[in-house]
């Protein structure tokens, strides 16, 4: 779609504040981490100068789950810098991460579990990007 045209991301600014987490299901998910993370995430605030997101409730009126997508900067060392999925923002329960200074959640490169190998089938895409691709 053309920029600013009805249906484009610029005409739907909310679409840049939602992310779709998906996986093609071909890899093993023995701990259920991937199943926990797959779904829609909505912007909930800021953390370390980047937007943070919470997994959306699957049903209206039901409290959203405690699953967050957020950025952690290098204040505790460059090895901690990157985007994370966790039970709380900055908490000890972490499920996945990517490294680096990306201004928004990267599409690929997610380590699942957070200290494991990159899962190539896992992706994080803004709703705007997904709609542009359709």
PDB file of C-alpha atoms in Angstrom:
ATOM      1  CA  UNK A   1       0.000   0.000   0.000  1.00  0.00           C
ATOM      2  CA  UNK A   2       1.145   3.565  -0.628  1.00  0.00           C
ATOM      3  CA  UNK A   3       2.341   5.631   2.350  1.00  0.00           C
ATOM      4  CA  UNK A   4      -0.569   7.527   3.876  1.00  0.00           C
ATOM      5  CA  UNK A   5      -3.147   5.691   1.746  1.00  0.00           C
ATOM      6  CA  UNK A   6      -6.108   4.132   3.544  1.00  0.00           C
ATOM      7  CA  UNK A   7      -4.962   0.747   4.756  1.00  0.00           C
ATOM      8  CA  UNK A   8      -1.281   1.784   4.940  1.00  0.00           C
ATOM      9  CA  UNK A   9       0.669   1.694   8.216  1.00  0.00           C
ATOM     10  CA  UNK A  10       0.713   5.504   8.322  1.00  0.00           C
ATOM     11  CA  UNK A  11      -3.081   5.558   8.123  1.00  0.00           C
ATOM     12  CA  UNK A  12      -3.192   2.956  10.945  1.00  0.00           C
ATOM     13  CA  UNK A  13      -0.672   4.153  13.562  1.00  0.00           C
ATOM     14  CA  UNK A  14      -1.972   1.545  16.044  1.00  0.00           C
ATOM     15  CA  UNK A  15      -0.605  -1.168  13.738  1.00  0.00           C
ATOM     16  CA  UNK A  16       2.942  -0.106  14.652  1.00  0.00           C
ATOM     17  CA  UNK A  17       2.143  -0.629  18.341  1.00  0.00           C
ATOM     18  CA  UNK A  18       1.193  -4.299  17.960  1.00  0.00           C
ATOM     19  CA  UNK A  19       3.445  -7.249  17.199  1.00  0.00           C
ATOM     20  CA  UNK A  20       2.559 -10.723  16.011  1.00  0.00           C
ATOM     21  CA  UNK A  21       4.769 -13.515  17.352  1.00  0.00           C
ATOM     22  CA  UNK A  22       4.702 -16.692  15.295  1.00  0.00           C
ATOM     23  CA  UNK A  23       6.539 -19.927  14.644  1.00  0.00           C
ATOM     24  CA  UNK A  24       6.069 -22.390  11.811  1.00  0.00           C
ATOM     25  CA  UNK A  25       5.928 -25.254  14.317  1.00  0.00           C
ATOM     26  CA  UNK A  26       8.599 -27.368  12.660  1.00  0.00           C
ATOM     27  CA  UNK A  27      10.999 -27.278  15.598  1.00  0.00           C
ATOM     28  CA  UNK A  28      10.770 -29.023  18.937  1.00  0.00           C
ATOM     29  CA  UNK A  29       9.103 -27.088  21.786  1.00  0.00           C
ATOM     30  CA  UNK A  30       9.740 -29.492  24.660  1.00  0.00           C
ATOM     31  CA  UNK A  31       9.439 -26.789  27.350  1.00  0.00           C
ATOM     32  CA  UNK A  32       6.384 -25.136  25.770  1.00  0.00           C
ATOM     33  CA  UNK A  33       8.216 -21.803  25.518  1.00  0.00           C
ATOM     34  CA  UNK A  34       7.287 -21.180  21.891  1.00  0.00           C
ATOM     35  CA  UNK A  35       3.617 -21.991  22.549  1.00  0.00           C
ATOM     36  CA  UNK A  36       3.694 -19.551  25.480  1.00  0.00           C
ATOM     37  CA  UNK A  37       5.083 -16.715  23.348  1.00  0.00           C
ATOM     38  CA  UNK A  38       3.101 -17.105  20.125  1.00  0.00           C
ATOM     39  CA  UNK A  39       0.314 -14.532  19.835  1.00  0.00           C
ATOM     40  CA  UNK A  40      -0.340 -10.802  19.704  1.00  0.00           C
ATOM     41  CA  UNK A  41       1.568  -8.266  21.807  1.00  0.00           C
ATOM     42  CA  UNK A  42       0.392  -4.690  22.404  1.00  0.00           C
ATOM     43  CA  UNK A  43       2.426  -1.668  23.463  1.00  0.00           C
ATOM     44  CA  UNK A  44       2.206  -1.089  27.222  1.00  0.00           C
ATOM     45  CA  UNK A  45       4.771   1.632  27.945  1.00  0.00           C
ATOM     46  CA  UNK A  46       8.491   2.246  27.695  1.00  0.00           C
ATOM     47  CA  UNK A  47      11.563   0.623  29.178  1.00  0.00           C
ATOM     48  CA  UNK A  48      15.142   1.785  28.594  1.00  0.00           C
ATOM     49  CA  UNK A  49      13.957   4.308  25.972  1.00  0.00           C
ATOM     50  CA  UNK A  50      12.163   1.695  23.833  1.00  0.00           C
ATOM     51  CA  UNK A  51       8.511   0.625  23.725  1.00  0.00           C
ATOM     52  CA  UNK A  52       7.576  -2.395  25.825  1.00  0.00           C
ATOM     53  CA  UNK A  53       4.778  -4.828  24.996  1.00  0.00           C
ATOM     54  CA  UNK A  54       2.484  -7.248  26.816  1.00  0.00           C
ATOM     55  CA  UNK A  55       0.857 -10.339  25.352  1.00  0.00           C
ATOM     56  CA  UNK A  56      -2.783  -9.590  24.613  1.00  0.00           C
ATOM     57  CA  UNK A  57      -5.621 -11.467  26.229  1.00  0.00           C
ATOM     58  CA  UNK A  58      -7.163 -14.056  23.938  1.00  0.00           C
ATOM     59  CA  UNK A  59     -10.678 -13.177  25.129  1.00  0.00           C
ATOM     60  CA  UNK A  60     -12.251  -9.782  25.902  1.00  0.00           C
ATOM     61  CA  UNK A  61     -12.664  -9.165  29.607  1.00  0.00           C
ATOM     62  CA  UNK A  62      -9.932 -11.638  30.571  1.00  0.00           C
ATOM     63  CA  UNK A  63      -6.776 -10.245  32.177  1.00  0.00           C
ATOM     64  CA  UNK A  64      -3.782 -10.414  29.811  1.00  0.00           C
ATOM     65  CA  UNK A  65      -1.067 -12.922  30.717  1.00  0.00           C
ATOM     66  CA  UNK A  66       2.170 -11.827  32.417  1.00  0.00           C
ATOM     67  CA  UNK A  67       4.289 -12.189  29.266  1.00  0.00           C
ATOM     68  CA  UNK A  68       6.288  -9.154  28.180  1.00  0.00           C
ATOM     69  CA  UNK A  69       8.488  -8.161  25.245  1.00  0.00           C
ATOM     70  CA  UNK A  70      10.982  -5.436  26.171  1.00  0.00           C
ATOM     71  CA  UNK A  71      14.407  -3.931  25.524  1.00  0.00           C
ATOM     72  CA  UNK A  72      17.314  -3.955  27.995  1.00  0.00           C
ATOM     73  CA  UNK A  73      20.176  -1.528  27.379  1.00  0.00           C
ATOM     74  CA  UNK A  74      23.883  -1.909  28.183  1.00  0.00           C
ATOM     75  CA  UNK A  75      23.833  -0.335  31.686  1.00  0.00           C
ATOM     76  CA  UNK A  76      24.735  -3.733  33.208  1.00  0.00           C
ATOM     77  CA  UNK A  77      27.138  -4.686  30.428  1.00  0.00           C
ATOM     78  CA  UNK A  78      27.019  -5.088  26.652  1.00  0.00           C
ATOM     79  CA  UNK A  79      26.369  -8.831  27.019  1.00  0.00           C
ATOM     80  CA  UNK A  80      22.896  -8.054  28.457  1.00  0.00           C
ATOM     81  CA  UNK A  81      21.825  -5.583  25.768  1.00  0.00           C
ATOM     82  CA  UNK A  82      18.967  -6.698  23.539  1.00  0.00           C
ATOM     83  CA  UNK A  83      15.284  -7.567  23.353  1.00  0.00           C
ATOM     84  CA  UNK A  84      13.743 -10.086  25.750  1.00  0.00           C
ATOM     85  CA  UNK A  85      10.562 -12.048  26.408  1.00  0.00           C
ATOM     86  CA  UNK A  86       9.986 -12.420  30.139  1.00  0.00           C
ATOM     87  CA  UNK A  87       7.411 -12.875  32.876  1.00  0.00           C
ATOM     88  CA  UNK A  88       8.033  -9.298  34.065  1.00  0.00           C
ATOM     89  CA  UNK A  89      10.026  -6.425  32.598  1.00  0.00           C
ATOM     90  CA  UNK A  90      13.565  -6.794  33.924  1.00  0.00           C
ATOM     91  CA  UNK A  91      12.686  -9.899  35.927  1.00  0.00           C
ATOM     92  CA  UNK A  92      14.509 -13.193  36.410  1.00  0.00           C
ATOM     93  CA  UNK A  93      12.122 -15.403  34.399  1.00  0.00           C
ATOM     94  CA  UNK A  94      13.242 -15.098  30.763  1.00  0.00           C
ATOM     95  CA  UNK A  95      12.120 -17.175  27.790  1.00  0.00           C
ATOM     96  CA  UNK A  96      13.803 -15.673  24.717  1.00  0.00           C
ATOM     97  CA  UNK A  97      16.211 -12.925  23.657  1.00  0.00           C
ATOM     98  CA  UNK A  98      18.043 -11.273  20.809  1.00  0.00           C
ATOM     99  CA  UNK A  99      21.242  -9.269  21.103  1.00  0.00           C
ATOM    100  CA  UNK A 100      21.922  -5.718  19.954  1.00  0.00           C
ATOM    101  CA  UNK A 101      20.627  -2.161  19.926  1.00  0.00           C
ATOM    102  CA  UNK A 102      17.686  -2.498  17.518  1.00  0.00           C
ATOM    103  CA  UNK A 103      15.131   0.317  17.988  1.00  0.00           C
ATOM    104  CA  UNK A 104      12.255  -2.172  17.656  1.00  0.00           C
ATOM    105  CA  UNK A 105      11.913  -5.915  18.243  1.00  0.00           C
ATOM    106  CA  UNK A 106      13.872  -7.792  15.564  1.00  0.00           C
ATOM    107  CA  UNK A 107      12.020 -10.142  13.245  1.00  0.00           C
ATOM    108  CA  UNK A 108      14.566 -12.967  13.515  1.00  0.00           C
ATOM    109  CA  UNK A 109      17.542 -14.039  15.641  1.00  0.00           C
ATOM    110  CA  UNK A 110      15.661 -15.059  18.793  1.00  0.00           C
ATOM    111  CA  UNK A 111      17.412 -17.481  21.142  1.00  0.00           C
ATOM    112  CA  UNK A 112      14.930 -19.898  22.732  1.00  0.00           C
ATOM    113  CA  UNK A 113      15.449 -20.554  25.558  1.00  0.00           C
ATOM    114  CA  UNK A 114      17.126 -17.177  26.171  1.00  0.00           C
ATOM    115  CA  UNK A 115      20.536 -18.831  26.677  1.00  0.00           C
ATOM    116  CA  UNK A 116      20.040 -21.396  23.903  1.00  0.00           C
ATOM    117  CA  UNK A 117      20.395 -21.479  20.139  1.00  0.00           C
ATOM    118  CA  UNK A 118      18.704 -19.153  17.661  1.00  0.00           C
ATOM    119  CA  UNK A 119      15.353 -20.597  16.548  1.00  0.00           C
ATOM    120  CA  UNK A 120      15.110 -19.842  12.838  1.00  0.00           C
ATOM    121  CA  UNK A 121      11.388 -20.604  12.603  1.00  0.00           C
ATOM    122  CA  UNK A 122      10.398 -17.999  15.235  1.00  0.00           C
ATOM    123  CA  UNK A 123       9.512 -14.469  14.136  1.00  0.00           C
ATOM    124  CA  UNK A 124       8.331 -11.181  15.628  1.00  0.00           C
ATOM    125  CA  UNK A 125       6.644  -8.855  13.122  1.00  0.00           C
ATOM    126  CA  UNK A 126       4.738  -5.614  13.642  1.00  0.00           C
ATOM    127  CA  UNK A 127       1.110  -5.808  12.631  1.00  0.00           C
ATOM    128  CA  UNK A 128       1.851  -2.984  10.153  1.00  0.00           C
ATOM    129  CA  UNK A 129       4.616  -5.023   8.473  1.00  0.00           C
ATOM    130  CA  UNK A 130       2.417  -8.122   8.375  1.00  0.00           C
ATOM    131  CA  UNK A 131      -0.457  -6.216   6.773  1.00  0.00           C
ATOM    132  CA  UNK A 132       1.902  -4.614   4.228  1.00  0.00           C
ATOM    133  CA  UNK A 133       3.098  -8.099   3.227  1.00  0.00           C
ATOM    134  CA  UNK A 134      -0.434  -9.428   2.665  1.00  0.00           C
TER     135      UNK A 134
END
